[in-house]
């Protein structure tokens, strides 16, 4: 995703970085086009578990929020390869929020789970942050059980100003 920038400057919404099926990219930082100050983008987590991963907590590669001086960071990447993902936890690569009326919030990043999720009751999410002024673009969530087609969700979290609000696409 793209980190937030000054809305007075042309700041087109761009697609999340890297692969939707095997994401490894860091989120970009938010800030001003001419300054290095700003917030951090989300990190990248790659986790390979041959058996069962029980998740009842939170895995997050979210962009950093901002109190209002600069744009916020975009979401990073979470790439899980598991035998099975179970539990009721949360996996996020959300864009960061800024409270400023001048600067933009961050775009969502990417989450991918390769493995069975049939008993996972938690949340997989890569939303843009909604600052009410200039919100970031949608991130992606990809889930594929080996031997089957995958499911790709592009969802900005129901932000009306974001061009791609939500779509599900069968991906081989």
XYZ file of N, CA and C in Angstrom:
516
model
N 0.824 -1.202 0.000
C 0.000 0.000 0.000
C 0.845 1.232 0.000
N 0.188 2.332 -0.050
C 0.844 3.632 -0.087
C 0.611 4.338 1.227
N 1.659 4.932 1.773
C 1.500 5.730 2.974
C 0.774 7.020 2.647
N 0.176 7.619 3.661
C -0.551 8.863 3.458
C 0.384 10.002 3.111
N -0.098 10.928 2.294
C 0.684 12.103 1.955
C -0.195 13.324 2.093
N 0.360 14.479 1.785
C -0.398 15.714 1.901
C -1.480 15.739 0.832
N -2.729 15.950 1.236
C -3.825 15.893 0.278
C -3.845 17.084 -0.662
N -3.152 18.161 -0.328
C -3.083 19.306 -1.229
C -2.216 18.984 -2.445
N -1.403 17.935 -2.321
C -0.550 17.473 -3.408
C -1.248 16.281 -4.055
N -1.085 16.104 -5.356
C -1.705 14.952 -6.009
C -1.187 13.676 -5.362
N -2.093 12.873 -4.861
C -1.722 11.663 -4.137
C -2.632 10.530 -4.589
N -2.406 9.972 -5.780
C -3.302 8.933 -6.279
C -3.209 7.665 -5.439
N -4.348 6.985 -5.325
C -4.366 5.710 -4.607
C -3.732 4.652 -5.491
N -2.787 3.913 -4.938
C -2.074 2.888 -5.698
C -2.381 1.509 -5.133
N -2.148 0.510 -5.934
C -2.368 -0.875 -5.507
C -1.339 -1.255 -4.445
N -1.693 -2.222 -3.567
C -0.708 -2.705 -2.612
C 0.520 -3.278 -3.328
N 1.660 -3.217 -2.673
C 2.897 -3.703 -3.260
C 2.949 -5.220 -3.272
N 3.712 -5.771 -4.189
C 4.061 -7.180 -4.172
C 2.940 -8.129 -4.526
N 3.155 -9.375 -4.172
C 2.263 -10.471 -4.529
C 1.085 -10.578 -3.558
N -0.115 -10.801 -4.094
C -1.265 -11.027 -3.215
C -1.202 -12.426 -2.597
N -0.586 -13.378 -3.294
C -0.562 -14.766 -2.841
C 0.642 -15.102 -1.960
N 1.691 -14.320 -2.020
C 2.895 -14.548 -1.218
C 3.523 -13.203 -0.855
N 2.833 -12.401 -0.038
C 3.315 -11.041 0.251
C 4.524 -11.024 1.183
N 5.477 -10.177 0.852
C 6.667 -10.019 1.691
C 7.107 -8.554 1.811
N 6.348 -7.635 1.229
C 6.759 -6.226 1.194
C 6.404 -5.490 2.480
N 7.275 -4.563 2.837
C 7.006 -3.661 3.953
C 6.020 -2.595 3.501
N 5.235 -2.058 4.426
C 4.378 -0.921 4.113
C 5.223 0.338 4.023
N 4.768 1.308 3.254
C 5.521 2.562 3.135
C 5.128 3.526 4.245
N 6.053 4.382 4.591
C 5.792 5.377 5.618
C 4.957 6.514 5.077
N 4.264 7.179 5.955
C 3.496 8.361 5.575
C 4.310 9.609 5.852
N 3.936 10.701 5.267
C 4.651 11.941 5.515
C 4.328 12.971 4.470
N 5.282 13.837 4.236
C 5.167 14.873 3.227
C 6.067 14.525 2.056
N 5.714 14.917 0.833
C 6.557 14.605 -0.314
C 7.964 15.187 -0.215
N 8.132 16.287 0.508
C 9.433 16.955 0.543
C 10.198 16.775 1.842
N 9.642 16.078 2.807
C 10.298 15.888 4.092
C 10.408 14.412 4.426
N 11.382 14.078 5.252
C 11.547 12.686 5.639
C 10.759 12.355 6.904
N 10.123 13.340 7.505
C 9.365 13.094 8.722
C 8.040 12.406 8.398
N 7.538 11.678 9.349
C 6.262 11.013 9.145
C 6.141 9.788 10.018
N 5.293 8.889 9.603
C 5.043 7.686 10.379
C 5.547 6.453 9.635
N 5.660 5.362 10.351
C 6.197 4.130 9.774
C 5.109 3.294 9.113
N 5.506 2.610 8.046
C 4.626 1.613 7.433
C 4.684 0.329 8.235
N 3.737 -0.564 7.954
C 3.700 -1.849 8.650
C 4.860 -2.745 8.263
N 5.198 -3.661 9.107
C 6.288 -4.597 8.867
C 5.862 -5.755 7.985
N 6.719 -6.752 7.881
C 6.426 -7.953 7.097
C 6.718 -9.175 7.968
N 5.734 -10.070 8.043
C 5.873 -11.293 8.819
C 5.623 -12.476 7.903
N 6.569 -13.402 7.884
C 6.424 -14.654 7.128
C 6.541 -15.776 8.148
N 5.495 -16.587 8.244
C 5.470 -17.649 9.241
C 5.070 -18.959 8.577
N 5.920 -19.973 8.726
C 5.661 -21.307 8.177
C 5.471 -22.287 9.321
N 4.274 -22.886 9.395
C 3.957 -23.857 10.439
C 3.447 -25.111 9.744
N 4.160 -26.231 9.887
C 3.771 -27.446 9.170
C 2.493 -28.071 9.720
N 2.182 -27.814 10.967
C 0.984 -28.388 11.586
C -0.089 -27.338 11.784
N -0.605 -27.298 13.002
C -1.712 -26.402 13.347
C -1.176 -25.141 14.005
N -1.609 -23.987 13.512
C -1.328 -22.702 14.155
C -2.604 -22.269 14.858
N -2.575 -22.246 16.187
C -3.721 -21.780 16.959
C -3.496 -20.312 17.270
N -4.389 -19.476 16.750
C -4.271 -18.032 16.928
C -5.478 -17.526 17.699
N -5.247 -17.119 18.943
C -6.299 -16.516 19.748
C -5.920 -15.097 20.146
N -4.793 -14.634 19.664
C -4.335 -13.277 19.909
C -4.380 -12.465 18.620
N -3.346 -11.656 18.411
C -3.320 -10.780 17.241
C -1.948 -10.802 16.579
N -1.958 -10.909 15.257
C -0.766 -10.708 14.438
C -1.044 -9.445 13.621
N -0.189 -8.437 13.744
C -0.462 -7.169 13.072
C 0.769 -6.644 12.355
N 0.551 -6.201 11.120
C 1.565 -5.482 10.332
C 0.920 -4.171 9.869
N 0.346 -3.461 10.836
C -0.406 -2.244 10.547
C 0.521 -1.044 10.369
N 0.066 -0.102 9.537
C 0.766 1.170 9.420
C 0.579 1.971 10.700
N 1.543 2.835 10.977
C 1.503 3.634 12.201
C 0.473 4.758 12.088
N -0.295 4.941 13.156
C -1.233 6.052 13.222
C -0.482 7.355 13.451
N -1.160 8.479 13.237
C -0.531 9.777 13.386
C -1.462 10.730 14.119
N -0.892 11.554 14.962
C -1.677 12.537 15.716
C -2.080 13.731 14.859
N -1.594 13.831 13.637
C -2.084 14.894 12.773
C -1.064 15.755 12.070
N 0.230 15.517 12.264
C 1.230 16.367 11.632
C 1.641 15.914 10.235
N 1.488 14.631 9.931
C 1.917 14.069 8.653
C 0.949 12.969 8.235
N 1.165 12.430 7.050
C 0.360 11.286 6.609
C 0.694 10.052 7.435
N -0.219 9.087 7.426
C -0.032 7.856 8.195
C 0.572 6.762 7.317
N 1.159 5.746 7.940
C 1.812 4.656 7.217
C 0.830 3.648 6.646
N 1.248 2.974 5.575
C 0.405 1.933 4.976
C 0.656 0.591 5.663
N -0.295 -0.320 5.462
C -0.148 -1.654 6.017
C 0.972 -2.421 5.338
N 1.560 -3.351 6.042
C 2.633 -4.179 5.505
C 2.105 -5.510 5.004
N 2.802 -6.601 5.321
C 2.446 -7.938 4.832
C 2.450 -8.963 5.951
N 1.469 -9.874 5.898
C 1.464 -11.056 6.751
C 1.250 -12.249 5.824
N 2.217 -13.167 5.808
C 2.174 -14.330 4.928
C 2.295 -15.578 5.798
N 1.181 -16.309 5.950
C 1.144 -17.509 6.770
C 0.990 -18.739 5.889
N 1.911 -19.684 6.032
C 1.788 -20.992 5.387
C 1.625 -21.984 6.517
N 0.450 -22.600 6.582
C 0.116 -23.449 7.717
C -0.562 -24.725 7.240
N -0.493 -25.769 8.075
C -1.312 -26.940 7.818
C -2.767 -26.560 8.026
N -3.035 -25.956 9.191
C -4.365 -25.448 9.521
C -4.229 -24.221 10.404
N -5.075 -23.239 10.155
C -5.181 -22.063 11.019
C -6.482 -22.212 11.798
N -6.376 -22.230 13.131
C -7.547 -22.392 13.989
C -7.542 -21.291 15.043
N -8.669 -21.130 15.724
C -8.782 -20.136 16.779
C -9.671 -18.982 16.364
N -9.695 -17.978 17.207
C -10.556 -16.817 16.972
C -9.793 -15.511 17.006
N -8.517 -15.545 16.669
C -7.678 -14.353 16.718
C -7.845 -13.427 15.520
N -6.923 -12.507 15.400
C -6.985 -11.465 14.378
C -5.646 -11.343 13.664
N -5.709 -11.238 12.328
C -4.523 -10.972 11.504
C -4.828 -9.710 10.699
N -4.003 -8.670 10.865
C -4.265 -7.407 10.172
C -3.024 -6.838 9.498
N -3.272 -6.132 8.397
C -2.267 -5.315 7.710
C -2.991 -4.032 7.287
N -3.540 -3.347 8.283
C -4.345 -2.153 8.036
C -3.491 -0.908 7.873
N -4.025 0.036 7.113
C -3.370 1.334 6.997
C -3.549 2.130 8.278
N -2.591 3.017 8.546
C -2.656 3.867 9.728
C -3.599 5.039 9.526
N -4.114 5.557 10.632
C -5.081 6.653 10.642
C -4.379 7.960 11.001
N -4.777 9.050 10.357
C -4.312 10.365 10.774
C -5.506 11.233 11.122
N -5.371 12.028 12.169
C -6.461 12.898 12.624
C -6.444 14.239 11.903
N -5.485 14.457 11.040
C -5.336 15.738 10.363
C -6.376 15.935 9.267
N -6.810 17.162 9.091
C -7.699 17.509 7.972
C -6.883 17.778 6.711
N -5.570 17.821 6.831
C -4.697 18.142 5.702
C -4.023 16.921 5.100
N -3.686 15.933 5.911
C -2.896 14.807 5.446
C -3.726 13.536 5.333
N -3.212 12.577 4.573
C -3.978 11.367 4.253
C -3.608 10.186 5.152
N -4.570 9.271 5.275
C -4.346 8.018 5.989
C -3.695 6.995 5.060
N -3.186 5.909 5.623
C -2.477 4.894 4.851
C -3.381 3.855 4.218
N -2.905 3.285 3.122
C -3.604 2.197 2.438
C -3.416 0.890 3.194
N -4.310 -0.049 2.917
C -4.171 -1.379 3.490
C -3.018 -2.130 2.844
N -2.480 -3.108 3.522
C -1.399 -3.934 2.999
C -1.932 -5.251 2.459
N -1.210 -6.343 2.744
C -1.604 -7.657 2.236
C -1.524 -8.710 3.336
N -2.548 -9.585 3.345
C -2.562 -10.761 4.217
C -2.787 -11.971 3.322
N -1.995 -13.021 3.489
C -2.195 -14.267 2.738
C -2.064 -15.448 3.697
N -3.002 -16.372 3.568
C -2.957 -17.612 4.343
C -3.040 -18.770 3.359
N -1.992 -19.587 3.348
C -1.974 -20.786 2.523
C -2.107 -21.954 3.491
N -3.263 -22.601 3.473
C -3.563 -23.702 4.391
C -5.038 -23.702 4.728
N -5.463 -24.687 5.455
C -6.875 -24.820 5.814
C -7.277 -23.764 6.842
N -8.431 -23.136 6.607
C -8.974 -22.163 7.556
C -10.421 -22.514 7.925
N -10.819 -23.750 7.691
C -12.227 -24.127 7.861
C -12.728 -23.965 9.294
N -11.851 -24.082 10.295
C -12.294 -23.907 11.682
C -11.798 -22.599 12.293
N -11.225 -21.715 11.493
C -10.782 -20.402 11.988
C -11.993 -19.480 12.058
N -12.250 -18.929 13.224
C -13.407 -18.052 13.418
C -13.011 -16.592 13.623
N -11.738 -16.305 13.431
C -11.237 -14.961 13.673
C -11.384 -14.035 12.484
N -10.546 -13.018 12.447
C -10.609 -11.949 11.451
C -9.309 -11.891 10.661
N -9.438 -11.818 9.324
C -8.312 -11.550 8.416
C -8.655 -10.235 7.743
N -7.773 -9.224 7.857
C -8.163 -7.876 7.441
C -6.981 -7.062 6.934
N -7.219 -6.301 5.855
C -6.219 -5.369 5.309
C -6.945 -4.116 4.820
N -7.561 -3.408 5.749
C -8.364 -2.237 5.433
C -7.513 -0.983 5.260
N -8.048 -0.062 4.481
C -7.529 1.301 4.460
C -8.031 1.998 5.715
N -7.320 3.019 6.141
C -7.802 3.816 7.268
C -8.705 4.919 6.725
N -9.751 5.232 7.466
C -10.693 6.261 7.048
C -10.499 7.489 7.913
N -9.922 8.535 7.331
C -9.709 9.759 8.106
C -10.770 10.815 7.820
N -11.732 10.487 6.971
C -12.784 11.436 6.651
C -12.354 12.498 5.664
N -11.074 12.559 5.324
C -10.570 13.561 4.397
C -10.040 12.888 3.139
N -8.937 12.184 3.274
C -8.371 11.438 2.148
C -7.919 10.090 2.670
N -8.718 9.081 2.403
C -8.442 7.739 2.902
C -7.532 6.983 1.951
N -6.845 5.991 2.483
C -5.978 5.159 1.661
C -6.766 4.159 0.832
N -6.055 3.426 -0.012
C -6.661 2.410 -0.867
C -6.823 1.083 -0.150
N -7.609 0.224 -0.756
C -7.892 -1.092 -0.190
C -6.657 -1.984 -0.182
N -6.566 -2.830 0.816
C -5.559 -3.882 0.852
C -6.162 -5.178 0.328
N -5.425 -6.283 0.464
C -5.928 -7.572 -0.007
C -5.775 -8.642 1.063
N -6.733 -9.584 1.059
C -6.657 -10.795 1.882
C -6.836 -11.973 0.932
N -5.862 -12.882 0.936
C -5.890 -14.054 0.061
C -5.820 -15.299 0.919
N -6.751 -16.239 0.695
C -6.771 -17.505 1.421
C -6.862 -18.628 0.400
N -5.944 -19.617 0.525
C -5.952 -20.759 -0.388
C -5.601 -22.023 0.367
N -6.517 -22.980 0.283
C -6.238 -24.322 0.786
C -5.498 -25.055 -0.321
N -4.350 -25.691 -0.028
C -3.606 -26.393 -1.076
C -4.505 -27.357 -1.859
N -4.343 -27.349 -3.169
C -5.130 -28.195 -4.048
C -6.456 -27.583 -4.467
N -6.735 -26.379 -3.997
C -7.997 -25.720 -4.334
C -7.718 -24.313 -4.854
N -8.728 -23.712 -5.476
C -8.609 -22.306 -5.869
C -8.560 -21.433 -4.625
N -7.932 -20.295 -4.767
C -7.872 -19.352 -3.668
C -9.017 -18.366 -3.718
N -9.167 -17.597 -2.642
C -10.170 -16.557 -2.550
C -9.458 -15.241 -2.239
N -9.601 -14.263 -3.122
C -8.976 -12.954 -2.948
C -10.053 -11.937 -2.614
N -9.870 -11.234 -1.499
C -10.801 -10.190 -1.078
C -10.066 -8.855 -1.119
N -10.646 -7.907 -1.835
C -10.136 -6.534 -1.890
C -11.172 -5.687 -1.173
N -10.818 -5.141 -0.003
C -11.810 -4.467 0.818
C -11.157 -3.308 1.558
N -11.685 -2.114 1.332
C -11.158 -0.928 2.001
C -11.819 -0.682 3.349
N -12.729 -1.567 3.755
C -13.404 -1.374 5.025
C -14.636 -0.500 4.894
N -15.279 -0.560 3.723
C -16.514 0.186 3.455
C -16.318 1.700 3.453
N -15.184 2.157 2.971
C -14.951 3.590 2.842
C -15.501 4.038 1.500
N -16.482 4.914 1.519
C -17.176 5.326 0.298
C -16.271 6.051 -0.685
N -15.239 6.743 -0.218
C -14.391 7.523 -1.117
C -13.308 6.700 -1.798
N -13.161 5.440 -1.401
C -12.147 4.584 -1.991
C -12.710 3.920 -3.248
N -12.004 3.997 -4.386
C -12.530 3.451 -5.632
C -12.945 1.985 -5.575
N -12.145 1.113 -4.977
C -12.488 -0.306 -4.862
C -12.958 -0.555 -3.436
N -14.255 -0.695 -3.233
C -14.760 -0.901 -1.881
C -14.631 -2.345 -1.438
N -15.143 -3.273 -2.204
C -15.031 -4.673 -1.827
C -15.339 -5.552 -3.032
N -14.545 -6.580 -3.201
C -14.777 -7.526 -4.295
C -14.192 -8.865 -3.906
N -14.819 -9.957 -4.331
C -14.265 -11.286 -4.141
C -14.020 -11.889 -5.501
N -12.819 -12.435 -5.697
C -12.426 -12.973 -6.999
C -11.833 -14.346 -6.765
N -12.296 -15.354 -7.485
C -11.692 -16.687 -7.398
C -10.358 -16.662 -8.119
N -9.309 -17.070 -7.435
C -7.959 -17.024 -7.989
C -7.366 -18.426 -7.927
N -6.816 -18.916 -9.035
C -6.239 -20.266 -9.075
C -4.931 -20.386 -8.422
